[in-house]
């Protein structure tokens, strides 16, 4: 299923791998999507709508139609507060920001924008929404939009909507927005209100909001920077040319940290990146191939970290072991937080997606902390975070957020910055970097071996996979062990997984369609050995291939 590794994986991007930003922008404004083509329609996955102007899947018409649909939703939902608008450093984010403003201003929406030239990470938008809405109810509440395709290649653009709870919009909301946006596309934007883009910024609806200073100032409520500073750790960070590029120097200055920012370069081509496993440029902080620049410097730092383009994902590099797989660091963070956050309420447990390591299940059982296993998609954690039932929420794709140290809510969307800074606190308090901490965990609880593979899948095949039920997989054994559970719904909330998970005493596999690409993904984990993992993956692939043949 998975493609062979590209011969240039981990190498600097050659000139022929670089995009032409001007060609992207020209196609953004000139190309009209075909509303009859599923590949060119608006499609909200687990993290919003994504596509490329070169493919006719992320163009001016898409952004105008989606924003009109958001305005329609705001009106029906009675949301009349301001809208916090952020954008990352992808080439298509700036034109998408202008198009979004055209529609918002035409509807008289008060838009909160970062100062000119300042990019906006996803967690800063989530925090701004929650800070504004604290103590407010009803129509005065705010919401937000982030223009980002996350860690996707430089040719892509993306659009995410966060309602007043500050987290990713629920499936019902995005389905509504998606349907309305596609209807506007089919009508050639008839009904979409617009304001001339050159005058939109000059209207009284646009307000400057300093996302950066407010976020940086509040971050000390989440991470114990006094402890980090006193430990005298040498810290490093690579923003990967993303939206948090100016946040890191500000964090270092505000909390007087010995934090080296290894690069402040912003380039919409991302020419400084090393190629990912498939030969694509991808700002993925959990990829050993994409993270070669920082891992080469690991001996300079006690612990180092990176974030993806909108800074909602993290990557942790330790002196002891290099880049940590996301599941390893998430396990460390879960164990550490359950032990070292005494002000958190007893019911504030751990939330994880069903494809995240079962080591966290073992940690929760040992420490007596509540655990909620949820479907894939960070939106499923929002309610638990707001209600105080979750202290830490995470998913295996290196996304996580946590509460403030005193137990108050922080963000309801993924926060790569806070998760990365937590690694410095862990190292300072325990005297061991997260890699060493993980070794101690697995010595006590068992060491899981994990793998994830991807394969191409059409939209029809992805729909088939998403619709699988436990009855479709009547397996009694898996990789030589008795099957203990076949799940098509998440134990934490009873919602459909959008795929399937099969468990045994010492392993499991899960299969689901990608929410953002024409791929399907198979995950497997074994607490026995490499041979067992390979057998799990082999049998899982056979089952999935047969299901979508």
Coordinates of C-alpha atoms in Angstrom, one line a residue:
X1 CA 0.0 0.0 0.0
X2 CA 2.7 2.5 1.0
X3 CA 4.8 4.0 -1.8
X4 CA 8.5 3.2 -1.9
X5 CA 10.8 5.7 -0.3
X6 CA 11.9 8.5 -2.6
X7 CA 15.7 8.4 -3.4
X8 CA 16.0 12.0 -2.3
X9 CA 14.1 11.6 1.0
X10 CA 15.9 13.6 3.7
X11 CA 17.9 15.6 1.2
X12 CA 17.7 19.3 0.5
X13 CA 14.9 20.2 -1.9
X14 CA 16.3 20.4 -5.4
X15 CA 15.2 23.3 -7.7
X16 CA 12.7 21.2 -9.6
X17 CA 10.8 20.4 -6.4
X18 CA 10.1 24.1 -5.7
X19 CA 6.8 25.7 -6.5
X20 CA 6.4 29.0 -8.4
X21 CA 4.4 31.2 -5.9
X22 CA 3.3 33.6 -8.6
X23 CA 1.9 30.7 -10.8
X24 CA 0.0 29.5 -7.7
X25 CA -1.5 33.0 -7.1
X26 CA -2.3 33.5 -10.8
X27 CA -4.2 30.2 -10.9
X28 CA -5.9 31.1 -7.6
X29 CA -7.6 34.1 -9.2
X30 CA -7.9 33.0 -12.8
X31 CA -9.0 29.4 -12.6
X32 CA -12.7 28.6 -12.1
X33 CA -13.5 25.3 -10.4
X34 CA -15.9 22.9 -12.1
X35 CA -18.8 22.5 -9.6
X36 CA -19.7 19.2 -11.3
X37 CA -16.2 17.7 -10.5
X38 CA -16.0 16.0 -7.0
X39 CA -12.2 16.8 -7.0
X40 CA -12.9 20.5 -7.4
X41 CA -15.8 20.8 -4.9
X42 CA -15.6 22.1 -1.4
X43 CA -14.8 19.2 0.9
X44 CA -14.3 19.6 4.6
X45 CA -12.1 16.8 6.0
X46 CA -10.9 16.4 9.6
X47 CA -9.1 19.8 9.3
X48 CA -11.1 21.9 7.0
X49 CA -11.0 22.3 3.2
X50 CA -7.7 21.9 1.5
X51 CA -6.5 21.8 -2.1
X52 CA -4.3 23.6 -4.7
X53 CA -5.2 26.3 -7.1
X54 CA -3.3 24.4 -9.8
X55 CA -5.8 21.5 -9.5
X56 CA -8.8 23.7 -9.3
X57 CA -9.5 22.6 -5.7
X58 CA -8.5 25.8 -3.8
X59 CA -9.2 28.9 -5.8
X60 CA -10.8 32.3 -5.2
X61 CA -14.3 31.0 -5.9
X62 CA -13.8 28.3 -3.2
X63 CA -12.8 30.8 -0.6
X64 CA -15.5 33.3 -1.5
X65 CA -18.2 30.6 -1.4
X66 CA -17.0 29.1 1.9
X67 CA -16.9 32.5 3.6
X68 CA -20.4 33.3 2.4
X69 CA -21.5 29.9 3.8
X70 CA -19.8 30.8 7.1
X71 CA -21.6 34.1 7.2
X72 CA -24.9 32.3 6.6
X73 CA -24.1 29.9 9.4
X74 CA -23.2 32.7 11.8
X75 CA -26.6 34.4 11.0
X76 CA -28.6 31.2 11.7
X77 CA -26.6 30.4 14.8
X78 CA -27.0 33.9 16.2
X79 CA -23.2 34.7 16.3
X80 CA -22.8 38.4 16.1
X81 CA -19.5 38.9 17.9
X82 CA -16.2 39.5 16.2
X83 CA -14.4 36.9 14.1
X84 CA -10.7 36.2 14.7
X85 CA -9.0 35.7 11.4
X86 CA -5.5 34.1 11.0
X87 CA -3.3 32.9 8.2
X88 CA -0.1 30.9 7.9
X89 CA 2.9 31.3 5.6
X90 CA 1.7 29.1 2.6
X91 CA 1.7 31.0 -0.7
X92 CA -2.1 30.7 -1.0
X93 CA -2.9 31.9 2.5
X94 CA -2.4 35.6 1.7
X95 CA -4.7 35.8 -1.3
X96 CA -7.2 33.6 0.6
X97 CA -7.1 36.1 3.4
X98 CA -8.0 38.9 1.0
X99 CA -10.9 37.0 -0.4
X100 CA -12.2 36.1 3.0
X101 CA -12.1 39.7 4.1
X102 CA -14.1 40.7 1.0
X103 CA -17.0 38.7 2.1
X104 CA -16.8 39.2 5.9
X105 CA -16.6 43.0 5.5
X106 CA -19.5 43.0 3.0
X107 CA -21.6 41.3 5.8
X108 CA -20.5 43.8 8.4
X109 CA -18.6 41.3 10.4
X110 CA -16.1 42.8 12.9
X111 CA -12.8 41.1 11.9
X112 CA -9.9 40.8 14.3
X113 CA -6.6 40.7 12.3
X114 CA -2.9 40.4 13.3
X115 CA -0.8 43.5 12.6
X116 CA 0.5 43.8 9.1
X117 CA 3.2 41.3 8.4
X118 CA 2.4 39.1 11.4
X119 CA 1.3 35.5 10.8
X120 CA -1.1 33.7 13.1
X121 CA -0.8 30.2 14.5
X122 CA -3.9 28.1 14.9
X123 CA -3.6 28.0 18.8
X124 CA -3.4 31.7 19.0
X125 CA -6.8 32.0 17.2
X126 CA -8.3 29.4 19.5
X127 CA -7.0 31.2 22.6
X128 CA -8.3 34.6 21.3
X129 CA -11.8 33.1 20.7
X130 CA -11.9 31.6 24.2
X131 CA -10.5 34.7 25.9
X132 CA -13.1 37.0 24.2
X133 CA -16.0 34.6 25.0
X134 CA -15.2 34.1 28.7
X135 CA -18.2 35.3 30.6
X136 CA -20.2 36.0 27.5
X137 CA -23.2 34.1 26.3
X138 CA -25.5 34.2 23.3
X139 CA -25.0 36.4 20.3
X140 CA -22.1 38.4 21.6
X141 CA -19.7 35.4 21.3
X142 CA -16.8 35.4 18.8
X143 CA -15.6 32.7 16.4
X144 CA -12.7 32.3 14.0
X145 CA -11.2 31.3 10.7
X146 CA -7.6 30.0 10.0
X147 CA -6.3 30.0 6.5
X148 CA -3.9 27.1 6.5
X149 CA -3.4 23.6 5.0
X150 CA -1.4 22.7 8.1
X151 CA 1.8 20.7 7.1
X152 CA 0.7 20.1 3.5
X153 CA 3.1 20.8 0.6
X154 CA 3.7 24.4 -0.4
X155 CA 1.3 24.2 -3.4
X156 CA -1.7 23.7 -1.1
X157 CA -4.1 26.1 0.6
X158 CA -6.5 25.5 3.4
X159 CA -9.5 26.9 5.2
X160 CA -10.6 26.0 8.8
X161 CA -13.6 27.3 10.8
X162 CA -13.6 27.4 14.6
X163 CA -17.0 28.2 16.2
X164 CA -17.4 30.0 19.6
X165 CA -16.0 27.0 21.6
X166 CA -12.6 27.7 19.9
X167 CA -12.0 24.3 18.6
X168 CA -12.5 22.8 15.1
X169 CA -16.0 22.9 13.9
X170 CA -18.2 19.8 14.4
X171 CA -19.1 17.6 11.5
X172 CA -22.7 18.9 11.4
X173 CA -21.4 22.5 11.1
X174 CA -18.8 21.7 8.4
X175 CA -21.3 19.6 6.4
X176 CA -23.7 22.6 6.5
X177 CA -21.0 25.0 5.3
X178 CA -19.7 22.6 2.7
X179 CA -23.2 22.1 1.2
X180 CA -23.9 25.8 1.1
X181 CA -20.5 26.6 -0.4
X182 CA -21.0 24.1 -3.2
X183 CA -24.4 25.5 -3.9
X184 CA -22.8 28.9 -4.3
X185 CA -20.2 27.4 -6.7
X186 CA -23.0 25.8 -8.7
X187 CA -24.7 29.2 -9.0
X188 CA -21.5 30.9 -10.2
X189 CA -21.3 32.8 -6.8
X190 CA -24.8 34.2 -7.2
X191 CA -25.8 35.4 -3.7
X192 CA -22.2 35.9 -2.5
X193 CA -21.7 39.4 -1.0
X194 CA -18.3 41.0 -1.7
X195 CA -16.6 44.3 -0.9
X196 CA -13.8 45.6 -3.1
X197 CA -10.6 44.1 -1.7
X198 CA -8.6 47.3 -1.8
X199 CA -11.2 49.0 0.4
X200 CA -12.1 46.1 2.7
X201 CA -9.1 46.7 5.0
X202 CA -9.9 50.4 5.3
X203 CA -13.4 49.8 6.6
X204 CA -14.4 50.2 10.3
X205 CA -15.0 46.4 10.4
X206 CA -11.3 45.6 10.4
X207 CA -9.5 45.8 13.8
X208 CA -5.9 45.1 14.6
X209 CA -5.5 42.4 17.3
X210 CA -2.1 41.5 18.7
X211 CA -2.4 37.7 18.8
X212 CA 1.3 37.2 19.5
X213 CA 1.7 39.3 22.6
X214 CA -1.5 38.0 24.2
X215 CA -0.6 34.4 23.5
X216 CA 3.0 34.7 24.6
X217 CA 2.0 36.5 27.9
X218 CA -0.5 33.8 28.7
X219 CA 1.7 30.8 27.9
X220 CA 3.4 31.1 31.3
X221 CA 0.1 29.8 32.8
X222 CA 0.6 26.6 30.9
X223 CA 4.3 25.8 31.2
X224 CA 6.5 26.4 34.2
X225 CA 9.1 28.6 32.6
X226 CA 10.6 29.6 35.9
X227 CA 11.6 26.0 36.4
X228 CA 13.0 25.8 32.9
X229 CA 15.0 28.9 33.3
X230 CA 16.4 27.8 36.6
X231 CA 17.5 24.5 35.1
X232 CA 19.8 26.3 32.6
X233 CA 18.8 24.1 29.8
X234 CA 20.0 24.8 26.3
X235 CA 16.9 24.7 24.1
X236 CA 16.5 24.8 20.3
X237 CA 13.5 25.4 18.0
X238 CA 13.0 25.3 14.2
X239 CA 9.7 27.0 13.2
X240 CA 10.0 25.3 9.8
X241 CA 9.1 28.7 8.2
X242 CA 5.7 28.6 9.8
X243 CA 3.2 31.0 11.4
X244 CA 5.0 31.0 14.8
X245 CA 8.3 32.2 13.4
X246 CA 8.1 35.4 15.4
X247 CA 6.5 33.9 18.4
X248 CA 9.6 31.9 19.5
X249 CA 12.0 34.9 19.9
X250 CA 9.2 36.6 21.8
X251 CA 8.8 33.6 24.1
X252 CA 12.6 33.5 24.7
X253 CA 12.7 37.2 25.6
X254 CA 9.5 37.2 27.8
X255 CA 10.7 34.2 29.9
X256 CA 14.4 34.8 29.6
X257 CA 15.2 31.4 28.2
X258 CA 18.4 30.1 26.5
X259 CA 16.4 29.3 23.4
X260 CA 18.1 29.2 20.0
X261 CA 15.8 29.7 17.0
X262 CA 17.8 27.9 14.4
X263 CA 16.1 29.6 11.5
X264 CA 13.7 32.6 11.1
X265 CA 13.5 32.2 7.3
X266 CA 10.0 32.5 5.7
X267 CA 9.8 31.4 2.1
X268 CA 6.6 30.3 0.4
X269 CA 8.6 27.8 -1.6
X270 CA 9.9 26.3 1.7
X271 CA 13.2 25.8 -0.2
X272 CA 15.1 25.3 3.1
X273 CA 13.2 22.0 3.8
X274 CA 14.5 18.5 3.3
X275 CA 12.2 16.2 1.3
X276 CA 9.8 13.9 3.0
X277 CA 9.7 10.2 2.5
X278 CA 7.7 10.5 -0.8
X279 CA 9.9 13.2 -2.2
X280 CA 7.4 16.0 -1.4
X281 CA 8.2 19.1 0.6
X282 CA 6.1 18.8 3.7
X283 CA 6.5 20.8 6.9
X284 CA 5.8 17.8 9.1
X285 CA 7.6 18.0 12.5
X286 CA 7.1 14.3 13.1
X287 CA 8.8 13.2 9.9
X288 CA 12.4 12.0 10.3
X289 CA 13.0 13.1 6.7
X290 CA 11.5 16.5 6.9
X291 CA 13.3 17.2 10.2
X292 CA 16.8 16.6 9.1
X293 CA 17.9 20.2 9.7
X294 CA 17.0 20.2 13.4
X295 CA 18.0 16.6 14.1
X296 CA 21.5 17.3 12.8
X297 CA 21.9 19.8 15.6
X298 CA 20.6 17.6 18.4
X299 CA 23.9 17.5 20.3
X300 CA 23.8 21.3 20.7
X301 CA 20.7 21.2 22.9
X302 CA 19.3 19.4 25.9
X303 CA 16.0 19.3 24.1
X304 CA 14.8 20.9 20.9
X305 CA 11.5 21.1 19.1
X306 CA 9.7 22.2 15.9
X307 CA 6.2 22.9 14.7
X308 CA 4.3 22.6 11.4
X309 CA 3.2 25.6 9.3
X310 CA 0.2 26.7 11.4
X311 CA 2.0 25.5 14.6
X312 CA -0.7 23.1 15.8
X313 CA 1.6 20.1 15.6
X314 CA 4.9 19.5 17.4
X315 CA 8.1 17.5 17.0
X316 CA 10.4 16.8 19.9
X317 CA 14.2 16.2 19.3
X318 CA 16.2 14.8 22.2
X319 CA 19.9 14.5 22.7
X320 CA 19.4 10.9 23.9
X321 CA 17.6 9.6 20.9
X322 CA 16.9 12.2 18.2
X323 CA 13.4 12.8 16.9
X324 CA 10.8 11.1 19.0
X325 CA 7.9 9.4 17.3
X326 CA 4.7 11.3 18.2
X327 CA 3.3 8.3 20.2
X328 CA 6.4 8.2 22.4
X329 CA 6.3 11.9 23.3
X330 CA 2.5 11.9 23.9
X331 CA 2.9 8.9 26.3
X332 CA 5.6 10.9 28.2
X333 CA 3.4 14.0 28.3
X334 CA 0.4 12.0 29.5
X335 CA 2.3 10.3 32.3
X336 CA 4.1 13.5 33.4
X337 CA 0.9 15.6 33.4
X338 CA -1.0 13.1 35.5
X339 CA 1.8 13.2 38.0
X340 CA 2.7 16.9 38.1
X341 CA -0.5 18.9 37.8
X342 CA -1.9 18.7 41.3
X343 CA -4.3 21.7 40.7
X344 CA -6.2 19.8 38.0
X345 CA -9.5 18.4 39.0
X346 CA -9.6 14.7 39.6
X347 CA -12.0 14.2 36.6
X348 CA -9.5 16.0 34.2
X349 CA -8.2 12.9 32.5
X350 CA -6.6 12.0 29.2
X351 CA -8.3 12.1 25.8
X352 CA -6.8 10.3 22.8
X353 CA -7.8 9.2 19.4
X354 CA -8.4 5.5 18.8
X355 CA -5.3 5.3 16.6
X356 CA -3.0 6.7 19.3
X357 CA -0.8 4.3 21.2
X358 CA -2.3 1.9 23.8
X359 CA 0.6 2.7 26.0
X360 CA -1.4 5.7 27.2
X361 CA -4.2 3.3 28.2
X362 CA -1.7 1.5 30.4
X363 CA -0.4 4.7 31.9
X364 CA -4.0 5.8 32.8
X365 CA -4.7 2.5 34.4
X366 CA -1.6 2.6 36.5
X367 CA -2.1 6.2 37.7
X368 CA -5.9 5.9 38.0
X369 CA -6.6 8.7 35.6
X370 CA -9.7 8.8 33.4
X371 CA -9.2 8.0 29.8
X372 CA -11.5 8.8 26.8
X373 CA -10.8 7.0 23.5
X374 CA -12.3 9.2 20.7
X375 CA -12.7 9.1 16.9
X376 CA -10.0 10.7 14.8
X377 CA -10.3 14.5 14.6
X378 CA -9.5 17.0 17.3
X379 CA -13.1 18.3 17.2
X380 CA -14.1 15.4 19.4
X381 CA -12.1 16.7 22.3
X382 CA -13.6 20.1 22.4
X383 CA -16.6 19.3 24.6
X384 CA -14.5 17.4 27.1
X385 CA -12.0 20.2 27.3
X386 CA -14.7 22.9 27.8
X387 CA -16.4 20.8 30.5
X388 CA -13.2 20.1 32.4
X389 CA -13.2 16.3 31.8
X390 CA -10.0 16.4 29.9
X391 CA -6.7 17.8 31.1
X392 CA -4.7 16.6 28.1
X393 CA -6.0 15.7 24.7
X394 CA -3.8 14.2 21.9
X395 CA -3.8 12.4 18.6
X396 CA -1.0 10.3 17.0
X397 CA -0.4 12.8 14.3
X398 CA 1.5 14.9 16.8
X399 CA -1.4 17.1 17.8
X400 CA -2.2 17.9 21.5
X401 CA -3.3 20.6 23.9
X402 CA -3.5 20.8 27.7
X403 CA -5.0 22.8 30.5
X404 CA -3.3 25.7 32.3
X405 CA -1.3 24.6 35.4
X406 CA -4.1 25.8 37.7
X407 CA -6.7 23.8 35.8
X408 CA -8.3 26.5 33.7
X409 CA -9.0 26.0 30.0
X410 CA -6.2 26.9 27.6
X411 CA -7.0 26.1 23.9
X412 CA -9.6 23.8 22.4
X413 CA -7.6 23.3 19.2
X414 CA -4.2 21.6 18.9
X415 CA -1.3 23.7 20.3
X416 CA 2.2 22.7 19.0
X417 CA 3.9 25.6 20.8
X418 CA 2.6 24.6 24.3
X419 CA 3.2 20.9 23.7
X420 CA 6.8 21.7 22.6
X421 CA 7.5 23.9 25.5
X422 CA 6.2 21.2 27.9
X423 CA 9.1 19.1 26.8
X424 CA 11.5 21.7 28.3
X425 CA 9.5 21.6 31.6
X426 CA 9.7 17.8 31.7
X427 CA 13.4 17.8 31.1
X428 CA 13.9 20.5 33.7
X429 CA 11.8 18.9 36.4
X430 CA 12.9 15.3 35.9
X431 CA 16.5 15.8 34.9
X432 CA 16.0 13.5 32.0
X433 CA 15.0 14.4 28.4
X434 CA 11.7 13.0 27.1
X435 CA 13.6 10.2 25.3
X436 CA 15.0 8.9 28.6
X437 CA 11.7 9.4 30.3
X438 CA 10.1 7.2 27.6
X439 CA 12.6 4.4 28.2
X440 CA 11.6 4.3 31.8
X441 CA 7.9 4.1 31.0
X442 CA 8.4 1.2 28.6
X443 CA 10.6 -0.7 31.0
X444 CA 7.6 -0.7 33.4
X445 CA 4.7 -1.0 31.1
X446 CA 6.0 -2.7 27.9
X447 CA 7.4 -1.3 24.7
X448 CA 5.0 -0.9 21.8
X449 CA 6.1 -1.2 18.2
X450 CA 4.0 0.7 15.8
X451 CA 3.7 1.3 12.1
X452 CA 1.4 3.3 9.8
X453 CA 1.1 2.8 6.0
X454 CA -0.9 4.7 3.4
X455 CA -2.3 3.7 0.1
X456 CA -4.2 5.5 -2.7
X457 CA -8.0 5.4 -2.5
X458 CA -10.7 7.0 -4.6
X459 CA -13.5 8.9 -2.9
X460 CA -15.8 5.9 -3.4
X461 CA -13.3 3.6 -1.8
X462 CA -12.8 6.0 1.1
X463 CA -16.6 6.0 1.6
X464 CA -16.6 2.2 1.6
X465 CA -13.9 2.1 4.3
X466 CA -15.6 4.7 6.4
X467 CA -18.8 2.8 6.3
X468 CA -17.3 -0.5 7.6
X469 CA -19.0 -2.0 10.7
X470 CA -18.0 -4.7 13.1
X471 CA -20.3 -7.1 11.3
X472 CA -18.2 -6.6 8.1
X473 CA -15.1 -8.0 9.8
X474 CA -16.1 -11.2 11.6
X475 CA -12.5 -12.1 12.4
X476 CA -12.0 -14.4 15.4
X477 CA -8.2 -14.2 15.5
X478 CA -5.6 -11.6 14.4
X479 CA -1.8 -12.3 14.1
X480 CA -2.1 -15.5 16.1
X481 CA -4.2 -14.0 19.0
X482 CA -7.9 -14.1 19.8
X483 CA -9.7 -10.9 18.8
X484 CA -10.9 -9.1 22.0
X485 CA -12.8 -6.3 20.2
X486 CA -13.9 -5.1 16.8
X487 CA -14.8 -1.4 17.0
X488 CA -16.7 0.8 14.6
X489 CA -17.5 3.3 17.3
X490 CA -15.3 5.1 19.7
X491 CA -15.5 3.9 23.3
X492 CA -15.2 7.5 24.6
X493 CA -18.3 8.9 23.1
X494 CA -20.0 6.2 21.0
X495 CA -19.5 8.1 17.8
X496 CA -18.6 6.3 14.5
X497 CA -14.9 5.8 13.9
X498 CA -15.2 6.4 10.2
X499 CA -13.3 3.2 9.8
X500 CA -12.6 0.1 11.9
X501 CA -10.3 -1.0 14.8
X502 CA -9.5 -4.7 15.7
X503 CA -7.9 -5.4 19.1
X504 CA -6.1 -8.4 20.7
X505 CA -4.4 -8.7 24.1
X506 CA -1.0 -7.6 22.7
X507 CA -1.8 -5.6 19.6
X508 CA -4.3 -3.8 17.4
X509 CA -4.8 -2.4 14.0
X510 CA -7.1 0.4 12.7
X511 CA -8.0 1.5 9.2
X512 CA -9.6 4.7 8.1
X513 CA -9.7 7.0 5.1
X514 CA -7.7 10.2 5.1
X515 CA -9.9 13.3 5.7
X516 CA -7.7 15.5 3.6
X517 CA -6.1 13.5 0.8
X518 CA -7.1 10.7 -1.5
X519 CA -5.5 8.0 0.7
X520 CA -6.4 5.5 3.2
X521 CA -4.4 4.8 6.3
X522 CA -3.7 1.6 8.3
X523 CA -2.2 1.8 11.8
X524 CA -0.9 -1.2 13.8
X525 CA 0.7 -1.6 17.2
X526 CA 2.3 -4.6 18.9
X527 CA 3.5 -5.1 22.5
X528 CA 5.3 -8.2 21.5
X529 CA 7.9 -7.9 18.8
X530 CA 8.7 -6.8 15.2
X531 CA 7.5 -10.1 13.7
X532 CA 4.2 -9.7 15.4
X533 CA 3.8 -6.1 14.2
X534 CA 4.6 -7.2 10.6
X535 CA 2.0 -10.0 10.8
X536 CA -0.6 -7.5 12.2
X537 CA 0.1 -5.1 9.4
X538 CA 0.0 -7.8 6.7
X539 CA -3.3 -9.2 7.8
X540 CA -4.7 -5.7 8.3
X541 CA -3.7 -4.7 4.7
X542 CA -5.3 -7.9 3.4
X543 CA -8.6 -7.1 5.1
X544 CA -8.7 -3.5 4.0
X545 CA -7.7 -4.2 0.4
X546 CA -10.5 -6.7 0.2
X547 CA -13.0 -4.3 1.8
X548 CA -12.4 -1.5 -0.8
X549 CA -11.5 -3.7 -3.8

